[in-house]
């Protein structure tokens, strides 16, 4: 059994963009907080784009508005292998996964398994000749 087992968790992430959209598709979006304060922009061209947008309200159908985005994702179950390695439990091979360090196999509930090469094969898949 894996140690410190943490079950898979569904997470919701919310983020905001300050958006400037043209009439047709397209425009600019800058990551910001809920109040519309743009986060420091890493790239010079992004800063120039923002300056341009702010300076040209007449060009945009949607100008300087905060848009809220919600994204959902699942963080896989994880735990600490007997060897000490932190292992993410995901469906790597038929609902099992291998510790990248020591090669032990676990199912998604953190129970240790024998390696897939020792799994019994389905008799109907065996060939007879
Ligand atoms: Zn391990």
CSV table of N, CA, C and O and ligand atoms in Angstrom, one decimal:
chain,number,residue,atom,x,y,z
A,1,UNK,N,0.9,-1.2,0.0
A,1,UNK,CA,0.0,0.0,0.0
A,1,UNK,C,0.9,1.2,0.0
A,1,UNK,O,1.9,1.3,0.8
A,2,UNK,N,0.5,2.2,-0.8
A,2,UNK,CA,1.3,3.4,-0.9
A,2,UNK,C,1.0,4.2,0.4
A,2,UNK,O,0.0,4.1,1.0
A,3,UNK,N,2.0,5.0,0.8
A,3,UNK,CA,1.9,5.8,2.0
A,3,UNK,C,1.3,7.2,1.7
A,3,UNK,O,1.5,7.7,0.5
A,4,UNK,N,0.7,7.8,2.7
A,4,UNK,CA,0.2,9.2,2.5
A,4,UNK,C,-0.7,9.4,1.3
A,4,UNK,O,-0.7,10.3,0.6
A,5,UNK,N,-1.6,8.3,1.1
A,5,UNK,CA,-2.5,8.3,0.0
A,5,UNK,C,-3.4,9.5,0.0
A,5,UNK,O,-4.1,9.8,1.0
A,6,UNK,N,-3.5,10.3,-1.1
A,6,UNK,CA,-4.4,11.4,-1.3
A,6,UNK,C,-5.3,11.1,-2.5
A,6,UNK,O,-4.8,10.9,-3.6
A,7,UNK,N,-6.6,11.0,-2.3
A,7,UNK,CA,-7.5,10.6,-3.4
A,7,UNK,C,-7.5,11.7,-4.5
A,7,UNK,O,-7.2,12.9,-4.2
A,8,UNK,N,-7.9,11.3,-5.7
A,8,UNK,CA,-8.1,12.3,-6.7
A,8,UNK,C,-9.0,13.4,-6.3
A,8,UNK,O,-10.0,13.2,-5.6
A,9,UNK,N,-8.8,14.6,-6.8
A,9,UNK,CA,-9.6,15.7,-6.3
A,9,UNK,C,-10.0,16.6,-7.6
A,9,UNK,O,-9.2,16.9,-8.4
A,10,UNK,N,-11.3,16.9,-7.6
A,10,UNK,CA,-11.8,17.8,-8.6
A,10,UNK,C,-11.6,19.2,-8.2
A,10,UNK,O,-11.9,19.6,-7.1
A,11,UNK,N,-10.9,20.0,-9.0
A,11,UNK,CA,-10.7,21.4,-8.7
A,11,UNK,C,-11.2,22.3,-9.7
A,11,UNK,O,-11.4,22.0,-10.8
A,12,UNK,N,-11.6,23.5,-9.2
A,12,UNK,CA,-12.1,24.6,-10.0
A,12,UNK,C,-11.1,25.7,-9.9
A,12,UNK,O,-10.8,26.1,-8.8
A,13,UNK,N,-10.8,26.3,-11.0
A,13,UNK,CA,-9.9,27.4,-11.0
A,13,UNK,C,-10.6,28.6,-11.7
A,13,UNK,O,-11.2,28.4,-12.7
A,14,UNK,N,-10.5,29.7,-11.1
A,14,UNK,CA,-11.2,30.9,-11.6
A,14,UNK,C,-10.1,31.9,-12.0
A,14,UNK,O,-9.2,32.1,-11.2
A,15,UNK,N,-10.1,32.4,-13.2
A,15,UNK,CA,-9.2,33.6,-13.5
A,15,UNK,C,-9.9,34.6,-14.3
A,15,UNK,O,-11.0,34.4,-14.8
A,16,UNK,N,-9.3,35.8,-14.4
A,16,UNK,CA,-9.9,36.9,-15.0
A,16,UNK,C,-9.0,37.5,-16.1
A,16,UNK,O,-7.8,37.4,-16.0
A,17,UNK,N,-9.7,37.9,-17.2
A,17,UNK,CA,-8.9,38.6,-18.2
A,17,UNK,C,-9.5,40.0,-18.4
A,17,UNK,O,-10.8,40.2,-18.3
A,18,UNK,N,-8.7,40.9,-18.7
A,18,UNK,CA,-9.1,42.2,-19.2
A,18,UNK,C,-9.2,42.1,-20.7
A,18,UNK,O,-8.2,41.9,-21.3
A,19,UNK,N,-10.4,42.3,-21.3
A,19,UNK,CA,-10.5,42.0,-22.7
A,19,UNK,C,-10.8,43.2,-23.5
A,19,UNK,O,-11.5,44.2,-23.1
A,20,UNK,N,-10.3,43.2,-24.7
A,20,UNK,CA,-10.6,44.2,-25.8
A,20,UNK,C,-10.9,43.4,-27.1
A,20,UNK,O,-10.0,42.7,-27.6
A,21,UNK,N,-12.2,43.4,-27.5
A,21,UNK,CA,-12.6,42.6,-28.6
A,21,UNK,C,-13.0,43.5,-29.8
A,21,UNK,O,-13.8,44.5,-29.6
A,22,UNK,N,-12.6,43.1,-31.0
A,22,UNK,CA,-13.1,43.8,-32.2
A,22,UNK,C,-14.5,43.3,-32.5
A,22,UNK,O,-15.0,42.3,-31.9
A,23,UNK,N,-15.2,44.0,-33.4
A,23,UNK,CA,-16.5,43.6,-33.8
A,23,UNK,C,-16.6,42.1,-34.3
A,23,UNK,O,-17.4,41.4,-33.8
A,24,UNK,N,-15.7,41.9,-35.2
A,24,UNK,CA,-15.5,40.5,-35.7
A,24,UNK,C,-14.7,39.7,-34.6
A,24,UNK,O,-14.3,40.3,-33.6
A,25,UNK,N,-14.4,38.5,-34.9
A,25,UNK,CA,-13.7,37.7,-33.9
A,25,UNK,C,-12.3,38.3,-33.6
A,25,UNK,O,-11.8,39.0,-34.5
A,26,UNK,N,-11.8,38.0,-32.5
A,26,UNK,CA,-10.4,38.4,-32.2
A,26,UNK,C,-10.3,39.7,-31.3
A,26,UNK,O,-11.3,40.3,-31.1
A,27,UNK,N,-9.1,39.9,-30.9
A,27,UNK,CA,-8.9,41.0,-30.0
A,27,UNK,C,-7.8,40.7,-29.0
A,27,UNK,O,-6.9,39.8,-29.3
A,28,UNK,N,-7.8,41.3,-27.8
A,28,UNK,CA,-6.8,41.1,-26.9
A,28,UNK,C,-7.3,40.7,-25.5
A,28,UNK,O,-8.4,41.1,-25.2
A,29,UNK,N,-6.6,39.9,-24.8
A,29,UNK,CA,-7.0,39.6,-23.4
A,29,UNK,C,-5.7,39.6,-22.6
A,29,UNK,O,-4.7,39.0,-23.0
A,30,UNK,N,-5.8,40.2,-21.4
A,30,UNK,CA,-4.7,40.3,-20.5
A,30,UNK,C,-5.1,39.8,-19.1
A,30,UNK,O,-6.1,40.2,-18.6
A,31,UNK,N,-4.4,38.8,-18.6
A,31,UNK,CA,-4.7,38.3,-17.3
A,31,UNK,C,-4.7,39.4,-16.2
A,31,UNK,O,-3.8,40.2,-16.2
A,32,UNK,N,-5.8,39.4,-15.4
A,32,UNK,CA,-5.9,40.4,-14.4
A,32,UNK,C,-6.6,39.9,-13.2
A,32,UNK,O,-7.0,38.7,-13.2
A,33,UNK,N,-6.7,40.7,-12.2
A,33,UNK,CA,-7.5,40.3,-11.0
A,33,UNK,C,-9.0,40.6,-11.2
A,33,UNK,O,-9.3,41.2,-12.2
A,34,UNK,N,-9.8,40.3,-10.2
A,34,UNK,CA,-11.3,40.5,-10.3
A,34,UNK,C,-11.6,41.9,-10.5
A,34,UNK,O,-12.7,42.2,-11.1
A,35,UNK,N,-10.8,42.8,-10.0
A,35,UNK,CA,-11.1,44.3,-10.2
A,35,UNK,C,-10.6,44.8,-11.5
A,35,UNK,O,-10.7,46.0,-11.8
A,36,UNK,N,-9.9,44.0,-12.3
A,36,UNK,CA,-9.4,44.5,-13.6
A,36,UNK,C,-8.0,45.0,-13.6
A,36,UNK,O,-7.6,45.6,-14.6
A,37,UNK,N,-7.3,44.8,-12.5
A,37,UNK,CA,-5.9,45.2,-12.5
A,37,UNK,C,-5.0,44.2,-13.2
A,37,UNK,O,-4.9,43.1,-12.8
A,38,UNK,N,-4.5,44.6,-14.3
A,38,UNK,CA,-3.7,43.7,-15.1
A,38,UNK,C,-2.4,43.3,-14.4
A,38,UNK,O,-1.7,44.1,-13.8
A,39,UNK,N,-2.1,42.0,-14.4
A,39,UNK,CA,-0.9,41.5,-13.7
A,39,UNK,C,0.3,42.0,-14.5
A,39,UNK,O,0.2,42.2,-15.7
A,40,UNK,N,1.4,42.1,-13.9
A,40,UNK,CA,2.6,42.6,-14.6
A,40,UNK,C,2.9,41.7,-15.8
A,40,UNK,O,2.9,40.5,-15.8
A,41,UNK,N,3.1,42.4,-17.0
A,41,UNK,CA,3.2,41.7,-18.2
A,41,UNK,C,4.7,41.4,-18.5
A,41,UNK,O,5.6,42.3,-18.3
A,42,UNK,N,5.0,40.1,-18.8
A,42,UNK,CA,6.3,39.7,-18.9
A,42,UNK,C,7.0,40.2,-20.2
A,42,UNK,O,8.2,40.4,-20.2
A,43,UNK,N,6.2,40.3,-21.2
A,43,UNK,CA,6.8,40.7,-22.5
A,43,UNK,C,6.5,42.1,-23.0
A,43,UNK,O,5.4,42.6,-22.8
A,44,UNK,N,7.5,42.7,-23.5
A,44,UNK,CA,7.4,44.0,-24.0
A,44,UNK,C,6.3,44.2,-25.0
A,44,UNK,O,5.5,45.2,-25.0
A,45,UNK,N,6.1,43.2,-25.9
A,45,UNK,CA,5.1,43.3,-27.0
A,45,UNK,C,3.7,43.3,-26.3
A,45,UNK,O,2.8,44.0,-26.8
A,46,UNK,N,3.5,42.5,-25.2
A,46,UNK,CA,2.2,42.5,-24.5
A,46,UNK,C,1.9,43.8,-23.9
A,46,UNK,O,0.8,44.3,-23.9
A,47,UNK,N,3.0,44.5,-23.3
A,47,UNK,CA,2.8,45.8,-22.7
A,47,UNK,C,2.4,46.8,-23.8
A,47,UNK,O,1.5,47.6,-23.6
A,48,UNK,N,3.0,46.7,-24.9
A,48,UNK,CA,2.7,47.6,-26.0
A,48,UNK,C,1.3,47.4,-26.5
A,48,UNK,O,0.5,48.4,-26.8
A,49,UNK,N,0.9,46.1,-26.6
A,49,UNK,CA,-0.5,45.8,-27.0
A,49,UNK,C,-1.5,46.4,-26.0
A,49,UNK,O,-2.5,47.0,-26.4
A,50,UNK,N,-1.2,46.3,-24.7
A,50,UNK,CA,-2.1,46.9,-23.7
A,50,UNK,C,-2.2,48.4,-23.8
A,50,UNK,O,-3.3,49.0,-23.8
A,51,UNK,N,-1.1,49.0,-24.0
A,51,UNK,CA,-1.1,50.5,-24.2
A,51,UNK,C,-1.9,50.9,-25.4
A,51,UNK,O,-2.6,51.8,-25.4
A,52,UNK,N,-1.7,50.1,-26.5
A,52,UNK,CA,-2.4,50.4,-27.7
A,52,UNK,C,-3.9,50.3,-27.5
A,52,UNK,O,-4.7,51.2,-27.9
A,53,UNK,N,-4.3,49.2,-26.8
A,53,UNK,CA,-5.8,49.0,-26.6
A,53,UNK,C,-6.4,50.1,-25.8
A,53,UNK,O,-7.4,50.6,-26.1
A,54,UNK,N,-5.7,50.5,-24.7
A,54,UNK,CA,-6.2,51.5,-23.8
A,54,UNK,C,-6.3,52.8,-24.6
A,54,UNK,O,-7.3,53.6,-24.4
A,55,UNK,N,-5.4,53.1,-25.5
A,55,UNK,CA,-5.4,54.3,-26.3
A,55,UNK,C,-6.4,54.4,-27.4
A,55,UNK,O,-6.6,55.5,-28.0
A,56,UNK,N,-7.0,53.2,-27.8
A,56,UNK,CA,-7.9,53.2,-29.0
A,56,UNK,C,-9.3,52.6,-28.7
A,56,UNK,O,-9.7,51.6,-29.3
A,57,UNK,N,-10.0,53.3,-27.8
A,57,UNK,CA,-11.3,52.7,-27.4
A,57,UNK,C,-12.3,52.6,-28.6
A,57,UNK,O,-13.2,51.8,-28.7
A,58,UNK,N,-12.1,53.5,-29.6
A,58,UNK,CA,-13.0,53.5,-30.8
A,58,UNK,C,-12.9,52.3,-31.6
A,58,UNK,O,-13.8,52.0,-32.4
A,59,UNK,N,-11.8,51.6,-31.5
A,59,UNK,CA,-11.6,50.4,-32.3
A,59,UNK,C,-12.2,49.1,-31.8
A,59,UNK,O,-12.4,48.2,-32.6
A,60,UNK,N,-12.7,49.2,-30.6
A,60,UNK,CA,-13.1,47.9,-30.0
A,60,UNK,C,-14.6,47.9,-29.7
A,60,UNK,O,-15.2,48.9,-29.2
A,61,UNK,N,-15.3,46.8,-30.0
A,61,UNK,CA,-16.7,46.6,-29.7
A,61,UNK,C,-16.8,46.4,-28.2
A,61,UNK,O,-17.8,46.8,-27.5
A,62,UNK,N,-15.9,45.6,-27.6
A,62,UNK,CA,-15.8,45.4,-26.2
A,62,UNK,C,-14.5,46.0,-25.7
A,62,UNK,O,-13.4,45.6,-26.2
A,63,UNK,N,-14.6,47.0,-24.9
A,63,UNK,CA,-13.4,47.7,-24.5
A,63,UNK,C,-13.2,47.7,-23.0
A,63,UNK,O,-14.1,48.1,-22.2
A,64,UNK,N,-12.0,47.2,-22.5
A,64,UNK,CA,-11.7,47.3,-21.1
A,64,UNK,C,-12.7,46.7,-20.2
A,64,UNK,O,-13.0,47.2,-19.2
A,65,UNK,N,-13.1,45.5,-20.5
A,65,UNK,CA,-14.0,44.8,-19.7
A,65,UNK,C,-13.4,43.5,-19.0
A,65,UNK,O,-12.5,42.9,-19.6
A,66,UNK,N,-13.8,43.3,-17.8
A,66,UNK,CA,-13.2,42.1,-17.1
A,66,UNK,C,-14.1,40.9,-17.4
A,66,UNK,O,-15.3,40.9,-17.3
A,67,UNK,N,-13.5,39.8,-17.9
A,67,UNK,CA,-14.2,38.6,-18.2
A,67,UNK,C,-13.7,37.5,-17.2
A,67,UNK,O,-12.5,37.4,-16.9
A,68,UNK,N,-14.7,36.7,-16.7
A,68,UNK,CA,-14.4,35.7,-15.7
A,68,UNK,C,-14.3,34.3,-16.4
A,68,UNK,O,-15.2,34.0,-17.2
A,69,UNK,N,-13.3,33.6,-16.2
A,69,UNK,CA,-13.2,32.2,-16.7
A,69,UNK,C,-13.1,31.2,-15.6
A,69,UNK,O,-12.5,31.4,-14.6
A,70,UNK,N,-13.8,30.1,-15.8
A,70,UNK,CA,-13.8,29.0,-14.8
A,70,UNK,C,-13.3,27.8,-15.5
A,70,UNK,O,-13.8,27.4,-16.6
A,71,UNK,N,-12.3,27.1,-15.0
A,71,UNK,CA,-11.9,25.9,-15.5
A,71,UNK,C,-11.9,24.8,-14.5
A,71,UNK,O,-11.6,25.0,-13.3
A,72,UNK,N,-12.2,23.6,-14.9
A,72,UNK,CA,-12.3,22.4,-14.0
A,72,UNK,C,-11.2,21.5,-14.4
A,72,UNK,O,-11.0,21.2,-15.6
A,73,UNK,N,-10.6,20.9,-13.5
A,73,UNK,CA,-9.6,19.9,-13.8
A,73,UNK,C,-9.5,18.9,-12.6
A,73,UNK,O,-10.0,19.2,-11.5
A,74,UNK,N,-9.0,17.7,-12.9
A,74,UNK,CA,-8.9,16.7,-11.8
A,74,UNK,C,-7.4,16.5,-11.5
A,74,UNK,O,-6.6,16.3,-12.4
A,75,UNK,N,-7.1,16.6,-10.3
A,75,UNK,CA,-5.7,16.3,-9.8
A,75,UNK,C,-5.7,14.9,-9.4
A,75,UNK,O,-6.5,14.4,-8.6
A,76,UNK,N,-4.8,14.1,-10.1
A,76,UNK,CA,-4.9,12.6,-9.8
A,76,UNK,C,-4.5,12.3,-8.4
A,76,UNK,O,-3.8,13.1,-7.7
A,77,UNK,N,-5.0,11.1,-7.9
A,77,UNK,CA,-4.6,10.6,-6.6
A,77,UNK,C,-3.0,10.5,-6.6
A,77,UNK,O,-2.4,10.3,-7.6
A,78,UNK,N,-2.5,10.6,-5.4
A,78,UNK,CA,-1.0,10.5,-5.3
A,78,UNK,C,-0.6,10.0,-3.9
A,78,UNK,O,-1.5,10.0,-3.0
A,79,UNK,N,0.6,9.6,-3.7
A,79,UNK,CA,1.1,9.1,-2.5
A,79,UNK,C,2.6,8.9,-2.5
A,79,UNK,O,3.2,9.1,-3.6
A,80,UNK,N,3.1,8.4,-1.4
A,80,UNK,CA,4.5,8.1,-1.4
A,80,UNK,C,4.8,6.6,-1.5
A,80,UNK,O,4.3,5.8,-0.7
A,81,UNK,N,5.6,6.3,-2.4
A,81,UNK,CA,6.0,4.9,-2.7
A,81,UNK,C,6.9,4.4,-1.5
A,81,UNK,O,7.5,5.2,-0.8
A,82,UNK,N,7.0,3.1,-1.4
A,82,UNK,CA,7.8,2.5,-0.3
A,82,UNK,C,9.3,3.0,-0.5
A,82,UNK,O,10.0,3.2,0.5
A,83,UNK,N,9.6,3.3,-1.7
A,83,UNK,CA,11.0,3.7,-2.0
A,83,UNK,C,11.2,5.2,-1.7
A,83,UNK,O,12.3,5.7,-1.7
A,84,UNK,N,10.1,5.9,-1.3
A,84,UNK,CA,10.3,7.3,-0.9
A,84,UNK,C,9.9,8.3,-2.0
A,84,UNK,O,9.8,9.5,-1.8
A,85,UNK,N,9.6,7.7,-3.2
A,85,UNK,CA,9.3,8.6,-4.4
A,85,UNK,C,7.8,9.0,-4.3
A,85,UNK,O,7.0,8.2,-4.0
A,86,UNK,N,7.5,10.3,-4.6
A,86,UNK,CA,6.2,10.7,-4.7
A,86,UNK,C,5.6,10.3,-6.0
A,86,UNK,O,6.2,10.6,-7.1
A,87,UNK,N,4.5,9.5,-6.0
A,87,UNK,CA,4.0,8.9,-7.2
A,87,UNK,C,2.6,9.4,-7.5
A,87,UNK,O,1.7,9.4,-6.6
A,88,UNK,N,2.4,9.8,-8.7
A,88,UNK,CA,1.1,10.3,-9.1
A,88,UNK,C,0.3,9.0,-9.7
A,88,UNK,O,0.8,8.3,-10.5
A,89,UNK,N,-0.9,8.8,-9.1
A,89,UNK,CA,-1.6,7.5,-9.5
A,89,UNK,C,-2.6,7.8,-10.6
A,89,UNK,O,-3.6,8.4,-10.4
A,90,UNK,N,-2.2,7.5,-11.8
A,90,UNK,CA,-3.0,7.8,-13.0
A,90,UNK,C,-3.1,6.5,-13.8
A,90,UNK,O,-2.3,5.6,-13.6
A,91,UNK,N,-4.0,6.5,-14.8
A,91,UNK,CA,-4.2,5.3,-15.6
A,91,UNK,C,-3.2,5.2,-16.7
A,91,UNK,O,-3.4,5.5,-17.8
A,92,UNK,N,-2.0,4.7,-16.3
A,92,UNK,CA,-0.9,4.6,-17.2
A,92,UNK,C,-1.0,3.3,-18.0
A,92,UNK,O,-0.7,3.3,-19.2
A,93,UNK,N,-1.5,2.2,-17.4
A,93,UNK,CA,-1.6,0.9,-18.1
A,93,UNK,C,-2.7,0.1,-17.4
A,93,UNK,O,-2.6,-0.3,-16.3
A,94,UNK,N,-3.9,0.0,-18.1
A,94,UNK,CA,-5.0,-0.7,-17.6
A,94,UNK,C,-5.4,-0.4,-16.1
A,94,UNK,O,-5.5,-1.3,-15.3
A,95,UNK,N,-5.4,0.9,-15.8
A,95,UNK,CA,-5.8,1.3,-14.5
A,95,UNK,C,-4.7,1.1,-13.4
A,95,UNK,O,-4.9,1.1,-12.2
A,96,UNK,N,-3.5,1.0,-13.9
A,96,UNK,CA,-2.3,0.9,-13.0
A,96,UNK,C,-1.2,1.8,-13.4
A,96,UNK,O,-1.2,2.3,-14.5
A,97,UNK,N,-0.3,2.1,-12.5
A,97,UNK,CA,0.8,2.9,-12.9
A,97,UNK,C,2.1,2.5,-12.1
A,97,UNK,O,2.0,1.9,-11.1
A,98,UNK,N,3.2,2.9,-12.7
A,98,UNK,CA,4.5,2.4,-12.2
A,98,UNK,C,5.2,3.5,-11.5
A,98,UNK,O,5.2,4.7,-12.0
A,99,UNK,N,5.8,3.2,-10.4
A,99,UNK,CA,6.7,4.2,-9.7
A,99,UNK,C,7.9,4.5,-10.6
A,99,UNK,O,8.6,3.5,-11.0
A,100,UNK,N,8.1,5.7,-11.0
A,100,UNK,CA,9.2,6.0,-11.9
A,100,UNK,C,10.6,5.7,-11.4
A,100,UNK,O,11.6,5.5,-12.1
A,101,UNK,N,10.7,5.6,-10.0
A,101,UNK,CA,12.0,5.4,-9.4
A,101,UNK,C,12.3,3.9,-9.2
A,101,UNK,O,13.4,3.4,-9.7
A,102,UNK,N,11.4,3.1,-8.6
A,102,UNK,CA,11.8,1.7,-8.2
A,102,UNK,C,11.0,0.7,-9.1
A,102,UNK,O,11.3,-0.5,-9.0
A,103,UNK,N,10.0,1.2,-9.9
A,103,UNK,CA,9.3,0.2,-10.8
A,103,UNK,C,8.2,-0.6,-10.1
A,103,UNK,O,7.7,-1.5,-10.7
A,104,UNK,N,7.9,-0.3,-8.9
A,104,UNK,CA,6.7,-0.9,-8.3
A,104,UNK,C,5.4,-0.4,-9.0
A,104,UNK,O,5.4,0.7,-9.4
A,105,UNK,N,4.4,-1.3,-9.0
A,105,UNK,CA,3.2,-1.0,-9.7
A,105,UNK,C,2.1,-0.8,-8.6
A,105,UNK,O,2.0,-1.5,-7.7
A,106,UNK,N,1.2,0.2,-8.9
A,106,UNK,CA,0.1,0.5,-8.0
A,106,UNK,C,-1.2,0.7,-8.8
A,106,UNK,O,-1.1,1.1,-10.0
A,107,UNK,N,-2.3,0.3,-8.2
A,107,UNK,CA,-3.6,0.7,-8.8
A,107,UNK,C,-3.9,2.1,-8.4
A,107,UNK,O,-3.2,2.7,-7.6
A,108,UNK,N,-5.1,2.6,-8.9
A,108,UNK,CA,-5.4,4.0,-8.6
A,108,UNK,C,-5.8,4.3,-7.2
A,108,UNK,O,-6.0,5.4,-6.8
A,109,UNK,N,-5.9,3.2,-6.4
A,109,UNK,CA,-6.3,3.3,-5.0
A,109,UNK,C,-5.0,3.2,-4.1
A,109,UNK,O,-5.1,3.1,-2.9
A,110,UNK,N,-3.9,3.1,-4.8
A,110,UNK,CA,-2.6,3.0,-4.0
A,110,UNK,C,-2.2,1.7,-3.5
A,110,UNK,O,-1.3,1.5,-2.7
A,111,UNK,N,-2.9,0.6,-4.0
A,111,UNK,CA,-2.6,-0.7,-3.6
A,111,UNK,C,-1.5,-1.3,-4.5
A,111,UNK,O,-1.6,-1.1,-5.7
A,112,UNK,N,-0.5,-1.9,-3.9
A,112,UNK,CA,0.6,-2.4,-4.7
A,112,UNK,C,0.2,-3.6,-5.5
A,112,UNK,O,-0.6,-4.5,-5.1
A,113,UNK,N,0.6,-3.7,-6.8
A,113,UNK,CA,0.3,-4.8,-7.7
A,113,UNK,C,1.5,-5.5,-8.2
A,113,UNK,O,2.6,-4.9,-8.1
A,114,UNK,N,1.4,-6.7,-8.7
A,114,UNK,CA,2.5,-7.3,-9.4
A,114,UNK,C,2.6,-6.6,-10.7
A,114,UNK,O,1.7,-6.0,-11.2
A,115,UNK,N,3.8,-6.6,-11.3
A,115,UNK,CA,4.1,-5.9,-12.5
A,115,UNK,C,3.2,-6.6,-13.6
A,115,UNK,O,2.9,-7.8,-13.6
A,116,UNK,N,2.8,-5.8,-14.6
A,116,UNK,CA,1.9,-6.3,-15.6
A,116,UNK,C,2.4,-7.5,-16.4
A,116,UNK,O,1.6,-8.3,-16.9
A,117,UNK,N,3.7,-7.7,-16.5
A,117,UNK,CA,4.2,-8.8,-17.2
A,117,UNK,C,3.9,-10.1,-16.5
A,117,UNK,O,3.9,-11.2,-17.1
A,118,UNK,N,3.5,-10.1,-15.2
A,118,UNK,CA,3.1,-11.3,-14.5
A,118,UNK,C,1.6,-11.4,-14.4
A,118,UNK,O,1.1,-12.3,-13.8
A,119,UNK,N,0.8,-10.4,-14.9
A,119,UNK,CA,-0.6,-10.5,-14.9
A,119,UNK,C,-1.1,-11.7,-15.7
A,119,UNK,O,-0.5,-12.0,-16.8
A,120,UNK,N,-2.1,-12.4,-15.2
A,120,UNK,CA,-2.7,-13.5,-16.0
A,120,UNK,C,-3.3,-13.0,-17.3
A,120,UNK,O,-4.1,-12.1,-17.2
A,121,UNK,N,-3.0,-13.6,-18.3
A,121,UNK,CA,-3.7,-13.2,-19.6
A,121,UNK,C,-5.0,-13.9,-19.7
A,121,UNK,O,-5.3,-15.0,-19.1
A,122,UNK,N,-5.9,-13.2,-20.3
A,122,UNK,CA,-7.3,-13.7,-20.6
A,122,UNK,C,-7.2,-15.0,-21.5
A,122,UNK,O,-6.6,-14.9,-22.5
A,123,UNK,N,-7.7,-16.1,-21.0
A,123,UNK,CA,-7.5,-17.4,-21.8
A,123,UNK,C,-8.1,-17.2,-23.2
A,123,UNK,O,-7.6,-17.9,-24.2
A,124,UNK,N,-9.1,-16.4,-23.4
A,124,UNK,CA,-9.7,-16.3,-24.7
A,124,UNK,C,-8.7,-15.6,-25.7
A,124,UNK,O,-8.9,-15.7,-26.9
A,125,UNK,N,-7.8,-14.9,-25.1
A,125,UNK,CA,-6.8,-14.2,-26.0
A,125,UNK,C,-5.6,-15.0,-26.3
A,125,UNK,O,-4.8,-14.6,-27.1
A,126,UNK,N,-5.5,-16.2,-25.6
A,126,UNK,CA,-4.3,-17.0,-25.9
A,126,UNK,C,-4.5,-17.8,-27.2
A,126,UNK,O,-5.6,-18.2,-27.6
A,127,UNK,N,-3.4,-17.9,-27.8
A,127,UNK,CA,-3.4,-18.7,-29.1
A,127,UNK,C,-3.0,-20.1,-28.9
A,127,UNK,O,-2.2,-20.4,-28.1
A,128,UNK,N,-3.7,-21.0,-29.6
A,128,UNK,CA,-3.4,-22.4,-29.5
A,128,UNK,C,-3.0,-22.8,-30.9
A,128,UNK,O,-3.5,-22.4,-31.9
A,129,UNK,N,-2.0,-23.6,-30.9
A,129,UNK,CA,-1.6,-24.2,-32.2
A,129,UNK,C,-1.0,-25.6,-32.1
A,129,UNK,O,-0.7,-26.0,-30.9
B,1,LIG,ZN1,9.0,3.5,-5.8
